[in-house]
mmCIF file of N, CA and C in Angstrom:
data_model
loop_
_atom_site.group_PDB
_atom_site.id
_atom_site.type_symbol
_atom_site.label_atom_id
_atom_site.label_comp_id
_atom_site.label_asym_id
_atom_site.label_seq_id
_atom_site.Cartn_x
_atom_site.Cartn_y
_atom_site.Cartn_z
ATOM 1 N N UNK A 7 0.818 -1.193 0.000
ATOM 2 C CA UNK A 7 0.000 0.000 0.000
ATOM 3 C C UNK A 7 0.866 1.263 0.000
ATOM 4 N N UNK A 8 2.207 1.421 0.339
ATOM 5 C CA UNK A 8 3.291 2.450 0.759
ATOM 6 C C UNK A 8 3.847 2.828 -0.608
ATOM 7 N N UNK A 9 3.675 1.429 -1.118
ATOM 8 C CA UNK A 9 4.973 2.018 -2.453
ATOM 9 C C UNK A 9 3.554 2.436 -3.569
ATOM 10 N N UNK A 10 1.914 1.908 -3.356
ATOM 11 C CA UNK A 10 1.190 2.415 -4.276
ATOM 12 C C UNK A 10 1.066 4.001 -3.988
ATOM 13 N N UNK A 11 1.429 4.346 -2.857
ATOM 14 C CA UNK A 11 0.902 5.880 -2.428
ATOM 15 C C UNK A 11 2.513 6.492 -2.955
ATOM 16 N N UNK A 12 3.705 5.611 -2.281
ATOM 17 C CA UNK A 12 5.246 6.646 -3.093
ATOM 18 C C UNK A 12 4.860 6.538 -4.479
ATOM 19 N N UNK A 13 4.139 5.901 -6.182
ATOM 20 C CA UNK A 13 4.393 5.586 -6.619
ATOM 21 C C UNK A 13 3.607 6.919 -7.045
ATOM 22 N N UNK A 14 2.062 6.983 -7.013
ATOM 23 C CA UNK A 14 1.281 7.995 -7.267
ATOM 24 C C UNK A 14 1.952 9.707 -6.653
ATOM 25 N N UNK A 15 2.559 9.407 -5.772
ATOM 26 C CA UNK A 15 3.297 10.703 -5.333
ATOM 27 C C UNK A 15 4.403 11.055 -6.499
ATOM 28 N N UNK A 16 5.225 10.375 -6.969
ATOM 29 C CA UNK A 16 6.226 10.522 -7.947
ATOM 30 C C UNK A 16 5.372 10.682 -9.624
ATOM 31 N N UNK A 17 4.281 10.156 -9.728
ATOM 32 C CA UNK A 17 3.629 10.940 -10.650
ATOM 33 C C UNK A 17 3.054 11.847 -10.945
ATOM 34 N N UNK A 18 2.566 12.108 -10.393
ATOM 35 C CA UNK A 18 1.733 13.194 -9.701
ATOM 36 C C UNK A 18 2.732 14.650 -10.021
ATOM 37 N N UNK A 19 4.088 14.586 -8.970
ATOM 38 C CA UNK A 19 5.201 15.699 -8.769
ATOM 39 C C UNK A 19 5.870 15.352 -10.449
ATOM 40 N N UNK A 20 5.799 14.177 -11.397
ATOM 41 C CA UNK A 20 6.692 14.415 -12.481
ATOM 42 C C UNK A 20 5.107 14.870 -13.447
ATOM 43 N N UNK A 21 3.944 14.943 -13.387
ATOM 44 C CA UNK A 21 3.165 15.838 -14.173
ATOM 45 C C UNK A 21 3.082 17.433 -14.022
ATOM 46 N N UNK A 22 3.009 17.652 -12.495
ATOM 47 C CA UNK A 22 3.416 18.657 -12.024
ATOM 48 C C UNK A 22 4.752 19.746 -12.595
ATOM 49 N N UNK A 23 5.542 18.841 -12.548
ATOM 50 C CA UNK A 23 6.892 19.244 -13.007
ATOM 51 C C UNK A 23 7.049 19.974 -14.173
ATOM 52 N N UNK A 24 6.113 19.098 -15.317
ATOM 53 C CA UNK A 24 6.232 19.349 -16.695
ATOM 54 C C UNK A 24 5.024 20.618 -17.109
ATOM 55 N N UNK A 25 4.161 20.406 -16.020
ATOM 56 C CA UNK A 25 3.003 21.714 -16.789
ATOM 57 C C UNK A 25 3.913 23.249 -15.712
ATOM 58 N N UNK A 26 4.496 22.966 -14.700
ATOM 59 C CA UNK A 26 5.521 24.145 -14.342
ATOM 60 C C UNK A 26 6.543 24.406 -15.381
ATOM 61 N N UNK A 27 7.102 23.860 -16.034
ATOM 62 C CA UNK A 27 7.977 24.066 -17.093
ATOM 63 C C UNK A 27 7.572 25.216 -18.459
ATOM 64 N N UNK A 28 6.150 24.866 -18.676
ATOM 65 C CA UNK A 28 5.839 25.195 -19.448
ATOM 66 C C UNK A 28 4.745 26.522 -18.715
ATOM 67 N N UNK A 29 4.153 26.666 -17.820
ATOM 68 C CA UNK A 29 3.657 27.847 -17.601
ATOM 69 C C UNK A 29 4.813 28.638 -17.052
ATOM 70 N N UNK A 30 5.877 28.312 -16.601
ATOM 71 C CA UNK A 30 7.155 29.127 -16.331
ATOM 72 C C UNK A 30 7.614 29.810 -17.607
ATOM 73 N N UNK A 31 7.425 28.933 -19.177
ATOM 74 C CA UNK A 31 8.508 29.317 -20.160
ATOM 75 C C UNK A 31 7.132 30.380 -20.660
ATOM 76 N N UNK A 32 6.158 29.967 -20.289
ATOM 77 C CA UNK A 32 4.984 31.085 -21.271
ATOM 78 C C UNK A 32 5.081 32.337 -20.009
ATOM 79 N N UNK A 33 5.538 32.143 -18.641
ATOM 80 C CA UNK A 33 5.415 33.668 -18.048
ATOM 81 C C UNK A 33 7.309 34.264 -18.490
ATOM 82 N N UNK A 34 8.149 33.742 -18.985
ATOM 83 C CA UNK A 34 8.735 34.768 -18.667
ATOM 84 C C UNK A 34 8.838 35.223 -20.131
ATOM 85 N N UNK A 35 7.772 34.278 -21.344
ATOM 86 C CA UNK A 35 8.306 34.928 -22.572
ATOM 87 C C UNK A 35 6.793 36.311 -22.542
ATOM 88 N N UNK A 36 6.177 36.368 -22.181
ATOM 89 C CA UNK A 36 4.951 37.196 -21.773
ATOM 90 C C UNK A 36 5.642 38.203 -20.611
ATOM 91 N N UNK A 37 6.010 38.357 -19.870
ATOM 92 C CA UNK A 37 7.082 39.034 -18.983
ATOM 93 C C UNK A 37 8.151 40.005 -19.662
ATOM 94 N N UNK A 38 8.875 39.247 -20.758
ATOM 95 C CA UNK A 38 9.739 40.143 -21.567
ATOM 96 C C UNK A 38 8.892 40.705 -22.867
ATOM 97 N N UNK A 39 8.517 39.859 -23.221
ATOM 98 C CA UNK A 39 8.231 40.630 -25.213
ATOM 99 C C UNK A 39 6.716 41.438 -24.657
ATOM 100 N N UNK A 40 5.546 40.662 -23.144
ATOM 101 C CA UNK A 40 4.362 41.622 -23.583
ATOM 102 C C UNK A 40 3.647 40.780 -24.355
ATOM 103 N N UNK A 41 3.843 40.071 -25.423
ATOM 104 C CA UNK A 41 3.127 39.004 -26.014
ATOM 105 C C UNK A 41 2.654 37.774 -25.811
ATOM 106 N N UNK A 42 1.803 37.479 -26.076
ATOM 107 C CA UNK A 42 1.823 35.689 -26.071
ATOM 108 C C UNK A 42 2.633 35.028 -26.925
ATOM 109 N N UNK A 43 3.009 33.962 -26.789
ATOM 110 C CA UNK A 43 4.059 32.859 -27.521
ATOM 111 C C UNK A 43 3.082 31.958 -27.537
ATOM 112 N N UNK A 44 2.363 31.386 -28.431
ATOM 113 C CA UNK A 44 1.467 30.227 -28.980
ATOM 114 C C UNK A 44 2.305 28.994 -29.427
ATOM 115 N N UNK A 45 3.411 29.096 -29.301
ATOM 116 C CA UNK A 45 4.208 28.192 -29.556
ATOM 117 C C UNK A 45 4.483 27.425 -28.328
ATOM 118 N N UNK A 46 4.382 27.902 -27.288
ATOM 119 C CA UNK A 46 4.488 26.600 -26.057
ATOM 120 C C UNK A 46 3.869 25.805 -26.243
ATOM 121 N N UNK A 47 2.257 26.389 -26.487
ATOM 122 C CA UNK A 47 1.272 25.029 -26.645
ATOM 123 C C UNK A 47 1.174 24.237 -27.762
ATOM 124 N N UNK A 48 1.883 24.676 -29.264
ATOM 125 C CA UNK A 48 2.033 23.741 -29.668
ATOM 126 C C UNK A 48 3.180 22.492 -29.732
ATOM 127 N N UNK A 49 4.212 23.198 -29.156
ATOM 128 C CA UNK A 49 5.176 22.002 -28.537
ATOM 129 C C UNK A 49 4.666 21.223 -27.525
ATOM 130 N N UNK A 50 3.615 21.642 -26.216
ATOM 131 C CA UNK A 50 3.099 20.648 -25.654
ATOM 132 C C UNK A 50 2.397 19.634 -26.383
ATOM 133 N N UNK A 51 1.933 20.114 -26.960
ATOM 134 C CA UNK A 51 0.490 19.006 -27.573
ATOM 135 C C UNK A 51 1.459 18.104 -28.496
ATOM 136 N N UNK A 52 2.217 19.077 -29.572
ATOM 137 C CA UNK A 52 3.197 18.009 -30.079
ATOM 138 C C UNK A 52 4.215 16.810 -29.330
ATOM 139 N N UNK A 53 4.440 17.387 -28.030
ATOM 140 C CA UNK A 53 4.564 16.125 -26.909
ATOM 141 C C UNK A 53 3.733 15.279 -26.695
ATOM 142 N N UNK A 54 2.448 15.642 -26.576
ATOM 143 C CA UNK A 54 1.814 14.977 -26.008
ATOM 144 C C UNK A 54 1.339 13.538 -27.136
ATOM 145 N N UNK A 55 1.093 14.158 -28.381
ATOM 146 C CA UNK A 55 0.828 13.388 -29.181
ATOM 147 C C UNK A 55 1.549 12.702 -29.559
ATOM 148 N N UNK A 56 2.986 12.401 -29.054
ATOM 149 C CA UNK A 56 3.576 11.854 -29.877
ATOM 150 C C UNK A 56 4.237 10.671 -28.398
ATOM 151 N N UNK A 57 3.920 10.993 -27.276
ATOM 152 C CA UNK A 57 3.684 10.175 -26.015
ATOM 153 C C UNK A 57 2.456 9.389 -26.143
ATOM 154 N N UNK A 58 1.497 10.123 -26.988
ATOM 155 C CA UNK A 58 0.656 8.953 -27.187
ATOM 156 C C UNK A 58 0.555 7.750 -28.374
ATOM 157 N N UNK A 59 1.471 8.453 -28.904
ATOM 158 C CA UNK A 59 1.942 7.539 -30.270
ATOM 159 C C UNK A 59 2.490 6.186 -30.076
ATOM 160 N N UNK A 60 3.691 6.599 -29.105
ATOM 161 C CA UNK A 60 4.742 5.645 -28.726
ATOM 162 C C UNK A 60 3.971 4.815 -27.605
ATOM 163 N N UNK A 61 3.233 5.088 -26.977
ATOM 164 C CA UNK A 61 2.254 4.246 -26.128
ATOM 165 C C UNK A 61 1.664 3.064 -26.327
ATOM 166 N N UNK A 62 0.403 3.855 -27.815
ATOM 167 C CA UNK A 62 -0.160 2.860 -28.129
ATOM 168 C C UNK A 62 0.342 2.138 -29.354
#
């Protein structure tokens, strides 16, 4: 039951991890230029889709 709760804890903090990465890189490019960068989200999704590629 310990290592199902460490196991969900370590996922949890490595999803965490990755959507901080990316609302970090969209505040400091919005921070300097003033603009939005629409390009974070399509490198996420292009992650994402392609994590789901290799999945299934």
């Amino acid at each position: 039951m310990i290592d199902l709760i460490f196991a969900q804890t370590l996922n949890g903090l490595a999803s965490a991890s990755s959507l901080f990465l990316v609302a970090g890189g969209l505040s400091i490019i919005f921070g300097v230029t003033r603009s939005v960068n629409f390009a974070h989200g399509s490198f996420y999704m292009l992650g994402a889709d392609l994590a789901f590629t290799l999945v299934s």
